XYZ file of C-alpha atoms in Angstrom:
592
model
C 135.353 149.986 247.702
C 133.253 147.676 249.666
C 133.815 144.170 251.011
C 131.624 142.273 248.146
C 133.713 144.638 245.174
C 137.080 143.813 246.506
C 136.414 139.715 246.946
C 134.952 139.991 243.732
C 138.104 141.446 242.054
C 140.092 139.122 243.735
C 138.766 136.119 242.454
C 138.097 137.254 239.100
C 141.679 137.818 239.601
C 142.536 134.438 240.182
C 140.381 133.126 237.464
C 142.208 134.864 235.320
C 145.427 133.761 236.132
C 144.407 130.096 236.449
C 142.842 130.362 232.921
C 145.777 131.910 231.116
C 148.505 130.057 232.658
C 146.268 126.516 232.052
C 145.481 128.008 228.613
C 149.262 128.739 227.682
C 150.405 125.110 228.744
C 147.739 123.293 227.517
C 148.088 124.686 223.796
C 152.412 123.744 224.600
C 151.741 119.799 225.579
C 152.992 117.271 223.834
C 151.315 115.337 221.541
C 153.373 112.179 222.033
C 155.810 110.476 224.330
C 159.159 113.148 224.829
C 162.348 113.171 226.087
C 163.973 112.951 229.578
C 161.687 111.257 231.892
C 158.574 112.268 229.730
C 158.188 108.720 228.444
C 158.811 107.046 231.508
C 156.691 108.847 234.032
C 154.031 108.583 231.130
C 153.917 105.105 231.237
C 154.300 104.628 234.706
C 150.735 106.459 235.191
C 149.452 104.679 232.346
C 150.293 101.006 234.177
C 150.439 102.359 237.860
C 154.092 100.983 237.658
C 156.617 102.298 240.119
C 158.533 104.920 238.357
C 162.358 106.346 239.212
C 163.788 106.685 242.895
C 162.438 107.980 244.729
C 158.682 106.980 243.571
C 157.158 109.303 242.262
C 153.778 108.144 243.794
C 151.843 111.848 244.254
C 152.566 112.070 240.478
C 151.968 108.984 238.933
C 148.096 108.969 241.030
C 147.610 113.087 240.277
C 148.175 111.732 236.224
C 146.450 108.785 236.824
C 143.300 111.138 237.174
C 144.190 113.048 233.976
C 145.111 109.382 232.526
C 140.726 108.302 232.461
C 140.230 111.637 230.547
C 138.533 110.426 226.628
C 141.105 112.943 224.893
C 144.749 112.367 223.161
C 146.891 109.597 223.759
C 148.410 108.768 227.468
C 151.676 111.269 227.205
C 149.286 114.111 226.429
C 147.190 113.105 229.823
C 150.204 112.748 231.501
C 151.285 116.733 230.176
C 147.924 118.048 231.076
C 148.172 117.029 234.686
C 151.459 118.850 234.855
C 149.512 121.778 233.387
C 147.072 121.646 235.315
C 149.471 121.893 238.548
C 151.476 124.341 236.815
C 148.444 126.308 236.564
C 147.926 126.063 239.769
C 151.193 126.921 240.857
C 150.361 130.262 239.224
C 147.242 130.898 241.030
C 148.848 130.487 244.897
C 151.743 132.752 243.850
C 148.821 135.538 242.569
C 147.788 134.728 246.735
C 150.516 135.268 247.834
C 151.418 138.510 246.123
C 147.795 139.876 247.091
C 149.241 138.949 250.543
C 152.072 140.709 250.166
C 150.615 143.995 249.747
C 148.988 143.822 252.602
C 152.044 142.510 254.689
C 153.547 145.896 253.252
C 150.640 147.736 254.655
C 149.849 149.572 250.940
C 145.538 148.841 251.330
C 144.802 152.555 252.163
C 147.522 153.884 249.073
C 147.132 151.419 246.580
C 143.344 150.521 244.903
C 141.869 147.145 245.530
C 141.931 147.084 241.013
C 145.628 148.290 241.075
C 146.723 145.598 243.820
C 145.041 142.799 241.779
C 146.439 143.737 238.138
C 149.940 143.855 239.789
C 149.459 140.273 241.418
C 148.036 139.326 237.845
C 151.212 140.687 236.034
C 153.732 139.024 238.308
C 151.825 135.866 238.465
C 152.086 135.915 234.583
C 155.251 136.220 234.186
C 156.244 133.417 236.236
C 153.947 131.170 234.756
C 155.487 132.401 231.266
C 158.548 131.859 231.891
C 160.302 129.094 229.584
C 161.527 126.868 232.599
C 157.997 126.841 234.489
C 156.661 126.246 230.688
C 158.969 123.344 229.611
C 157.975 120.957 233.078
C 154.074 122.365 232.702
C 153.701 120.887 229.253
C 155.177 117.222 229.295
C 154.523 114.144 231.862
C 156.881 115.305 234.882
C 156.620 115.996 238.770
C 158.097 119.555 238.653
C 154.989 121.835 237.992
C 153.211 119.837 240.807
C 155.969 119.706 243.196
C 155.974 123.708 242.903
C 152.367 123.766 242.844
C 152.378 121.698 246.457
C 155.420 123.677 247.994
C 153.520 127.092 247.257
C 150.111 126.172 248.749
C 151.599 124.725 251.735
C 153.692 127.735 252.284
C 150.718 130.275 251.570
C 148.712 127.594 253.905
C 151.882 128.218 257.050
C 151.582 131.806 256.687
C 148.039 132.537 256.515
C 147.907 130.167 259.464
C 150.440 132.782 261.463
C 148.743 135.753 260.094
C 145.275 134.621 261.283
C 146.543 132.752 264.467
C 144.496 129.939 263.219
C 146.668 126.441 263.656
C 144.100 124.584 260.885
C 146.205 125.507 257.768
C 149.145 124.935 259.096
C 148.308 121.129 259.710
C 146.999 121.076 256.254
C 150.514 122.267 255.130
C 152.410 119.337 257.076
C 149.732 116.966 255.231
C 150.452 119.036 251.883
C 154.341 118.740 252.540
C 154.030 114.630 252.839
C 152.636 114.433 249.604
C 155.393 116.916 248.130
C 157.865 114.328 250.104
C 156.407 111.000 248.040
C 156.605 113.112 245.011
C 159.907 114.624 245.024
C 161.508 114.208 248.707
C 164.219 116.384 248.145
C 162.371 119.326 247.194
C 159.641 118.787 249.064
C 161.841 118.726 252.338
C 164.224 122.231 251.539
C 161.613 124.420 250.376
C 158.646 122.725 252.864
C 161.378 124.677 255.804
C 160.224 127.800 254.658
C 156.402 126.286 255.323
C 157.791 125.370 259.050
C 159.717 128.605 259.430
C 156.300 130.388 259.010
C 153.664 128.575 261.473
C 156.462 127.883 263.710
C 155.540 130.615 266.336
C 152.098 129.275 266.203
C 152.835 126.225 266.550
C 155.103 126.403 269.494
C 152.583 128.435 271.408
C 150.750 125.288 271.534
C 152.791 124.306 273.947
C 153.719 121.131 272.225
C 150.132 119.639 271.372
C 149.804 121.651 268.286
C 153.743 120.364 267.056
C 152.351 116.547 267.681
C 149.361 117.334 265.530
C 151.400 118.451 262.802
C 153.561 116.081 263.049
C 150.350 113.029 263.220
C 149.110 115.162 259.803
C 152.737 114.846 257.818
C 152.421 111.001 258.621
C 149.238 110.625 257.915
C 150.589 111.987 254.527
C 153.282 109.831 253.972
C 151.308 106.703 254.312
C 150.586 107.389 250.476
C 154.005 105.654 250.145
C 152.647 102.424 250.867
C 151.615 102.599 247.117
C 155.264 101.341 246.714
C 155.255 98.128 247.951
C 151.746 97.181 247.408
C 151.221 98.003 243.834
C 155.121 96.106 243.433
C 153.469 92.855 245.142
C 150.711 92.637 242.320
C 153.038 93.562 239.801
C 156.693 91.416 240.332
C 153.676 88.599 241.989
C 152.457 88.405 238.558
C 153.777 85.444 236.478
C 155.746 87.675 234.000
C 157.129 90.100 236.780
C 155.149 92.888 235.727
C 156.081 92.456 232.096
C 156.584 95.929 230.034
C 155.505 97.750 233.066
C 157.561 100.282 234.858
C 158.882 99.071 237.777
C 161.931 99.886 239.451
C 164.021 98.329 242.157
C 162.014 95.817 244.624
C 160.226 98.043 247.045
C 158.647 94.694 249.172
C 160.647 94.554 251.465
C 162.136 97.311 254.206
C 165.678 97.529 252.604
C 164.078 97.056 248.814
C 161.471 100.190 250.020
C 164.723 101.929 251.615
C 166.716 101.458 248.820
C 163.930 102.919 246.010
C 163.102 105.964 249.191
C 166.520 107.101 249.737
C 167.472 107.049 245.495
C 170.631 105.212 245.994
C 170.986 104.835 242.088
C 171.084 108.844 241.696
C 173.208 109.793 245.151
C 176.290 107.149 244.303
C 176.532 109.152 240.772
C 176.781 112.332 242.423
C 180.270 112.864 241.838
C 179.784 112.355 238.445
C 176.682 115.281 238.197
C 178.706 117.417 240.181
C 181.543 117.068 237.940
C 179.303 118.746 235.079
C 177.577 121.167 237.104
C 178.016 125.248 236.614
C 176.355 126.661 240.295
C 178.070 129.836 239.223
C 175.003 130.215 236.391
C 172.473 130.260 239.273
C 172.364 134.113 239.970
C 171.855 134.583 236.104
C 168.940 132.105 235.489
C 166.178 134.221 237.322
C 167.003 136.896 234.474
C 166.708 134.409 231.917
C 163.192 133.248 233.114
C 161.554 135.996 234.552
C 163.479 139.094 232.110
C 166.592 140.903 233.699
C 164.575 144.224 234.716
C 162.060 142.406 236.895
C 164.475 140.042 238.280
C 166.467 142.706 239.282
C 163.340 144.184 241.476
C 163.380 141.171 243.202
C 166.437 142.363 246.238
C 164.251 145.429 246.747
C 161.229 143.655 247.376
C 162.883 141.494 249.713
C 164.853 144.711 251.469
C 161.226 146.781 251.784
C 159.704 143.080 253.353
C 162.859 142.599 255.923
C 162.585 145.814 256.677
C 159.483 146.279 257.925
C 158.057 144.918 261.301
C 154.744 144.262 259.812
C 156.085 141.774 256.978
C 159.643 140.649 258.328
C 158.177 137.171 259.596
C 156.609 136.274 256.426
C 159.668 137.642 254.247
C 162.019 135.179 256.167
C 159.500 132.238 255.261
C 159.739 133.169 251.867
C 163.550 133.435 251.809
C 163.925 130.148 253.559
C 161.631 128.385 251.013
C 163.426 130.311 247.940
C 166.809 129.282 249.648
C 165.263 126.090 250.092
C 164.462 125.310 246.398
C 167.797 127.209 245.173
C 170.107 124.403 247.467
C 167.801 121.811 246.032
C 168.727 122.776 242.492
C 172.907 122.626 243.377
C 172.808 119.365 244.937
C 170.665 117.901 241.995
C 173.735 119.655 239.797
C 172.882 122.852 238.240
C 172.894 122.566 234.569
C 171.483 125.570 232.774
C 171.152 123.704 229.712
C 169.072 120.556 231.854
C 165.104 121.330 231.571
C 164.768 119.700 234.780
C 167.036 121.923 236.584
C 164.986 124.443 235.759
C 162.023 122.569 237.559
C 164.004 122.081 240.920
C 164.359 126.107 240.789
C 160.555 126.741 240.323
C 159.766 127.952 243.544
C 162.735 129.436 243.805
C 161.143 131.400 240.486
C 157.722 132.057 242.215
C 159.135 133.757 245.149
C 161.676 135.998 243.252
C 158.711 136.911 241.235
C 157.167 137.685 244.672
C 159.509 139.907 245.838
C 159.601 141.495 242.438
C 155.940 142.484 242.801
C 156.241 143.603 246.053
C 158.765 146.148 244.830
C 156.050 147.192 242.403
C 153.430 147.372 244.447
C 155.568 149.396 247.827
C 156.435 151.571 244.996
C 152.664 152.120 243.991
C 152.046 152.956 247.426
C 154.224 156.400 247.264
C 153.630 157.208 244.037
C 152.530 160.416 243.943
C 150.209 160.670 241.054
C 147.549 158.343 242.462
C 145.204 157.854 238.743
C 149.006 156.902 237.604
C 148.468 153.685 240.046
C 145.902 151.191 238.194
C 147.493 152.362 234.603
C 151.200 151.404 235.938
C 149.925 148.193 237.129
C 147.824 147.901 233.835
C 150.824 147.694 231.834
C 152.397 145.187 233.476
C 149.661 142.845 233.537
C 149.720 143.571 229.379
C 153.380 143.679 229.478
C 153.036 139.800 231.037
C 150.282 139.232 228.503
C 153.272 139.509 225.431
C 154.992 136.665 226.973
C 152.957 134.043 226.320
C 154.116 131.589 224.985
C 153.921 129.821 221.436
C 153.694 126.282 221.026
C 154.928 125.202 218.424
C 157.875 127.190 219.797
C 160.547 125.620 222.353
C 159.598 125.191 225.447
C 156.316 125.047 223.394
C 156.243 121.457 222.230
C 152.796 121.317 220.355
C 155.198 119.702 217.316
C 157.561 117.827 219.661
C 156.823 114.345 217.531
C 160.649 113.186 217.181
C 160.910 111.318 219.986
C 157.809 109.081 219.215
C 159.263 108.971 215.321
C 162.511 107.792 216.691
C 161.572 104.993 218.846
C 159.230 104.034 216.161
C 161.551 103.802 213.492
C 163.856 101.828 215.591
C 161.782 99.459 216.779
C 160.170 98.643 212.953
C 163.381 97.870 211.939
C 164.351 95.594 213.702
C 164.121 92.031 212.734
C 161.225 89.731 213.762
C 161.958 88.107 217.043
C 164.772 90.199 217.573
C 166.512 90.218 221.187
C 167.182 94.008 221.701
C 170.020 95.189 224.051
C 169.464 99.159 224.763
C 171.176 101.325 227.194
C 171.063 104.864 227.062
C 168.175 106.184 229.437
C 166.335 107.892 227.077
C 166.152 105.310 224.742
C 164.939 102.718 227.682
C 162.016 105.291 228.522
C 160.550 105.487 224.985
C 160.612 101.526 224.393
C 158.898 101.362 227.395
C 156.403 103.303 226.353
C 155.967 102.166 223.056
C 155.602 98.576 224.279
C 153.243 99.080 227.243
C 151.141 101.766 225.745
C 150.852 101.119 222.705
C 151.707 97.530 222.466
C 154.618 98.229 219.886
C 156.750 94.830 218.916
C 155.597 92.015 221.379
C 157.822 89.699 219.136
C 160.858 91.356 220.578
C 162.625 90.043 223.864
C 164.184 93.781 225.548
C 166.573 94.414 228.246
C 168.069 97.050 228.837
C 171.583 97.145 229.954
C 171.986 99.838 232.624
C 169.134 98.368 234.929
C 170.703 94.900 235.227
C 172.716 95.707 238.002
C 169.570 97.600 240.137
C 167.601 94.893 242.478
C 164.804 92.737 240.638
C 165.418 93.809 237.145
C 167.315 90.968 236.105
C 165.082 88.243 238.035
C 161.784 89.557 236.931
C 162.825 90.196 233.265
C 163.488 86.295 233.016
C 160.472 85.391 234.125
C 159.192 87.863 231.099
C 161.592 87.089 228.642
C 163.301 83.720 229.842
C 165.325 83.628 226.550
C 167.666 86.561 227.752
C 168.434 85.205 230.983
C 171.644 83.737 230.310
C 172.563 86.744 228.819
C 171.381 88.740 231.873
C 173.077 86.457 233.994
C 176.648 86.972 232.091
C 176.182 90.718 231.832
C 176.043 90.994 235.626
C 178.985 88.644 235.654
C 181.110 90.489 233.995
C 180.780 87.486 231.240
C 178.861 89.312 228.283
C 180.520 88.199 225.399
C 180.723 86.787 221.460
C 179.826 83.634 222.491
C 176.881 84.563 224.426
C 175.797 86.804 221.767
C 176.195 84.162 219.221
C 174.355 81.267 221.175
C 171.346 84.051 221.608
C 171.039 84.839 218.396
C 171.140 80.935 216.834
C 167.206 81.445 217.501
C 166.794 85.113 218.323
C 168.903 88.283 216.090
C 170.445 90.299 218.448
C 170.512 94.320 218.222
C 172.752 96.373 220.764
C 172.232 100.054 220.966
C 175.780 101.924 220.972
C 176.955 103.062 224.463
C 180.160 103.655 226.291
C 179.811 100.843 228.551
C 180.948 97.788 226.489
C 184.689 97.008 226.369
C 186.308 97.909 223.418
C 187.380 94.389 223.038
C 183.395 93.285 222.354
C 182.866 96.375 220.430
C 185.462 95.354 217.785
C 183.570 91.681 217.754
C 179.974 93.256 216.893
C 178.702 94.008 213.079
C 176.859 97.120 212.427
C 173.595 96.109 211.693
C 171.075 99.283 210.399
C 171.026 101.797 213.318
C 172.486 99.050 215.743
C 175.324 96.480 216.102
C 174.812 92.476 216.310
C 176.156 89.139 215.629
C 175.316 89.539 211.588
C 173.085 91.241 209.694
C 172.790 93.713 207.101
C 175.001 96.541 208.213
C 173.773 100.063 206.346
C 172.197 102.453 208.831
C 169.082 104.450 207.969
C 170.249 108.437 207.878
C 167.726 110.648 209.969
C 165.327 112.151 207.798
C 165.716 115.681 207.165
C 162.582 116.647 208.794
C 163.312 115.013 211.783
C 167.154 117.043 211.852
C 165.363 119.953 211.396
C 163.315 119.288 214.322
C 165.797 118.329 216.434
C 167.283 122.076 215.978
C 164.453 123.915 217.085
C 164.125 121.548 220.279
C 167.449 121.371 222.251
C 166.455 117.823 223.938
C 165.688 116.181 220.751
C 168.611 117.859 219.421
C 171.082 116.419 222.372
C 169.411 112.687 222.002
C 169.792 112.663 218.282
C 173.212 113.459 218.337
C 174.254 111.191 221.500
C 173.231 108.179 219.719
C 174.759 109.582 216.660
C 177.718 110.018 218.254
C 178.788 106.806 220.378
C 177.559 105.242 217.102
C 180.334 107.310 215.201
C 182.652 106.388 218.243
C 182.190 102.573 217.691
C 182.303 102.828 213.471
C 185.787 104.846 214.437
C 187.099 101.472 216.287
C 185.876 99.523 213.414
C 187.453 101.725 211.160
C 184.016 101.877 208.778
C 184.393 104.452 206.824
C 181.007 105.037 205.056
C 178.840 104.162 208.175
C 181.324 107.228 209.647
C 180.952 109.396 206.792
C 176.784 108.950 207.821
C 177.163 109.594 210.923
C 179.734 112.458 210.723
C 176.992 114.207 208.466
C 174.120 113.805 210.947
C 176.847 115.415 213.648
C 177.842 118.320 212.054
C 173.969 118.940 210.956
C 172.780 118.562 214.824
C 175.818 119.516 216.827
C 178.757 121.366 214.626
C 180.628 123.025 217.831
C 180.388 120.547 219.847
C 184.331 120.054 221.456
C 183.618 115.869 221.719
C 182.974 115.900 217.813
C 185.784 117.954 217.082
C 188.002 115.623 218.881
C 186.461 112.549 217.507
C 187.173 114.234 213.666
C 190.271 114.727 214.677
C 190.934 110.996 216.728
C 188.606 109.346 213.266
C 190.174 110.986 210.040
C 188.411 109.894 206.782
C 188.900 110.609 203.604
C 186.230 112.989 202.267
């Protein structure tokens, strides 16, 4: 086959790859704001806010681009630029693979058509799998963290392969921005990167290290987003209003404190606490089907033990170690979408090594015509796992969490002062209000961010009429009386939680879906479209019944027996096994 044939195949190759996987996940996005940080990181890209610790810049500039597009609303922009990466992600690990074969030394056995269908097939099937699919189809940083960890890895090694030190400083540039868009991440699976242009780098005798090392700060100047974009927002005379903007990143220890995600590492013993590692050997299976998962350790053996590709095969189990550690420290939580998105590299290289099995076993097959049609199948056998979206991970229908926050916020009263603090529920309002400009009448806090730095300050400048109540929440004051005096010219709504003393609890009237100083106090049931919903999609499923369920907890204190008999139904519809309800039934008897 001559040179022009085989680049041709190759990129046709690639095209392929990139078109499918972008296809797959751009029929799955969401049509509206979801769950986890969906909502958040959506709106953040929307208002150039400052989203979660540690930033979150890369991401909320990469959607930003995706964010000027004239199609869908803002959360679908968001999802598409999370496609787009993911699709992405897809195409490096089809490089890499095509690499691999020839790190193996299989060009002379295995056809140039046979090589590429097998680097098609395993590309596939990572980019099918339902954890790459769930963070490639909603407004996260997952799909392009893996997308920027793979293409500065493929950068390292083609740099040592072609003793050429130019990629390898684009890597340590590519690595910076992985570092301002998920640090930890970005850091354990970028060693695999460093692992493999090492050797190059050192023969440089030093000048070649300082380069790199000028490129990966040139990167991380992209941080200085962070405090620039906070001066023109908390400078503003409402503090940046509905924006998204957390901590005060201004100043060195405000910019520290946002950098180094205090908030998440002083819960860790919490996340830990909830955390199964022991599930990690079993999730590969799960994403990428037990039979080619299980190729994986003999791709790796035939790579480690061959001179010609034991360099490169340490890279790749550095980075894939890398990405793996990443995913236990976060707190590995099969059942947590995200965790799946710390472990997508981790996903890509076991694919790797599974088509490297495939393809060293190509290269002694006997039956050479058998070679293409083996590989053939695969790529078909990929092909069958795309997915479908209106299917979980697919979340083509995933509407609930738009129909939730909706319904919440229309009901409440007109110039209500609205107390939330469950996450989830904080992310959605946000969106809802600086998106779509839902409910400027209402004065919002939320609860859980008035301890964080700024929040508190900048919120009364937005809304000065809750800043006594700010004030008494971080004083450990929040009370009746403070309720009451708010809500002599404002009605005041608290969302359930498990942070208010039981004492205050037992003070509050149940008011609709939320608890005040008075009001009318029968809740709205979920609809039954929206329960059935919520049990095809497992994160709609766990939000809807957490708010259910603290709300269940509180009726139980007040001993209200029909808002518990409403909320008992909506349990055992959306979570019947679950061990907390039992015990709550059990704690909260009622007559029938």
């Amino acid at each position: 086959m001559d040179t022009h044939v085989t680049i041709d195949l190759r990129t046709w190759g690639a095209w392929l790859v990139g078109l499918l996987a972008f296809t797959a996940y751009a029929l799955c996005v969401t049509p509206a704001p979801y769950f986890l940080d969906s909502a958040e990181l959506a709106a953040a890209t929307f208002g150039l806010g400052v989203a979660h610790p540690p930033g979150e810049v890369t991401a909320l500039l990469w959607g930003k681009l995706f964010d000027l597009l004239p199609l869908g609303n803002v959360a679908m922009r968001a999802a598409l630029a999370q496609a787009t990466a993911g699709s992405q992600a897809a195409c490096f690990l089809y490089a890499l693979t095509l690499d691999a074969a020839e790190w193996l030394d299989v060009d002379g056995r295995v056809p140039m058509l046979a090589r590429v269908a097998t680097a098609v097939g395993t590309s596939l099937i990572f980019a099918f799998a339902p954890g790459v699919v769930i963070v490639s189809d909603r407004a996260e940083v997952y799909a392009l963290q893996t997308a920027l960890s793979l293409v500065a890895l493929w950068l390292s090694l083609r740099a040592a392969s072609r003793k050429d030190p130019r990629p390898a400083l684009l890597a340590s540039l590519i690595i910076a921005l992985g570092v301002a868009n998920h640090s930890l991440l970005a850091g354990l699976v970028g060693l695999g990167a460093v692992k493999a242009a090492w050797p190059l780098l050192k023969r440089g005798r030093g000048r070649l290290i300082g380069w790199a090392v000028i490129a990966f700060l040139a990167g991380t100047f992209i941080h200085f987003y962070l405090p620039v974009r906070a001066t023109a927002l908390l400078g503003a005379p409402d503090g940046g209003g509905d924006n998204v903007v957390w901590g005060d990143p201004r100043s060195p220890s405000g910019l520290w404190w946002l950098l180094s995600a205090k908030t998440f590492t002083s819960k860790q013993s919490v996340v830990q606490g909830q955390a199964t590692p022991w599930d990690l050997p079993f999730l590969p299976m799960e994403e990428l089907g037990e039979l080619f998962a299980l190729l994986a350790p003999a791709g790796m053996y035939f790579m480690l033990r061959s001179h010609r590709s034991r360099s490169q095969a340490m890279a790749l189990v550095v980075a894939m170690g890398g990405s793996m550690l990443a995913a236990l420290i976060g707190g590995l939580s099969p059942s947590n979408p995200d965790n799946r998105g710390y472990l997508g590299s981790a996903f890509a290289l076991l694919a790797l090594f599974s088509g490297s099995a495939l393809l060293f076993g190509l290269g002694i097959l006997r039956f050479q015509r058998l070679r293409p049609i083996l590989a053939g199948l695969l790529m078909l056998g990929a092909l069958t796992q795309f997915p479908h979206p209106e299917q979980y991970p697919g979340l083509r229908r995933a509407t609930v969490a738009q129909a939730a926050t909706e319904r919440a916020l229309a009901n409440l009263p007109i110039r209500a002062a609205f107390f939330t603090n469950h996450f989830e529920t904080a992310f959605l309002v946000a969106y809802q209000r600086l998106v779509e400009a839902s409910r400027p009448d209402v004065a919002w806090a939320h609860l859980a961010f008035a301890g964080g730095p700024g929040y508190s300050e900048r919120l009364s400048l937005a809304q000065p009429d809750l800043a006594p109540s700010l004030e008494a929440y971080r004083g450990r004051r929040f009370s009746l009386d403070v309720l009451r005096a708010l809500d002599n010219h404002r009605p005041v709504r608290i969302e359930a939680d498990i942070v208010l003393p039981p004492t205050l609890r037992q003070q509050l009237t149940p008011c609709g879906d939320f608890w005040g100083v008075s009001g009318p106090a029968a809740p709205q049931l979920l609809p039954p479209w929206m329960l059935a919903a919520a049990l095809a999609d497992p994160q709609a499923r766990g939000y809807l019944g957490w708010r259910s369920y603290i709300d269940a907890v509180w009726s139980c204190d007040k001993r209200d027996e029909s808002r518990l008999h409403q909320r008992f139904a909506e349990l055992q519809a959306l979570i019947p096994q679950d061990a907390r309800f039992a015990e709550l039934k059990a704690r909260c008897a009622i007559r029938p």
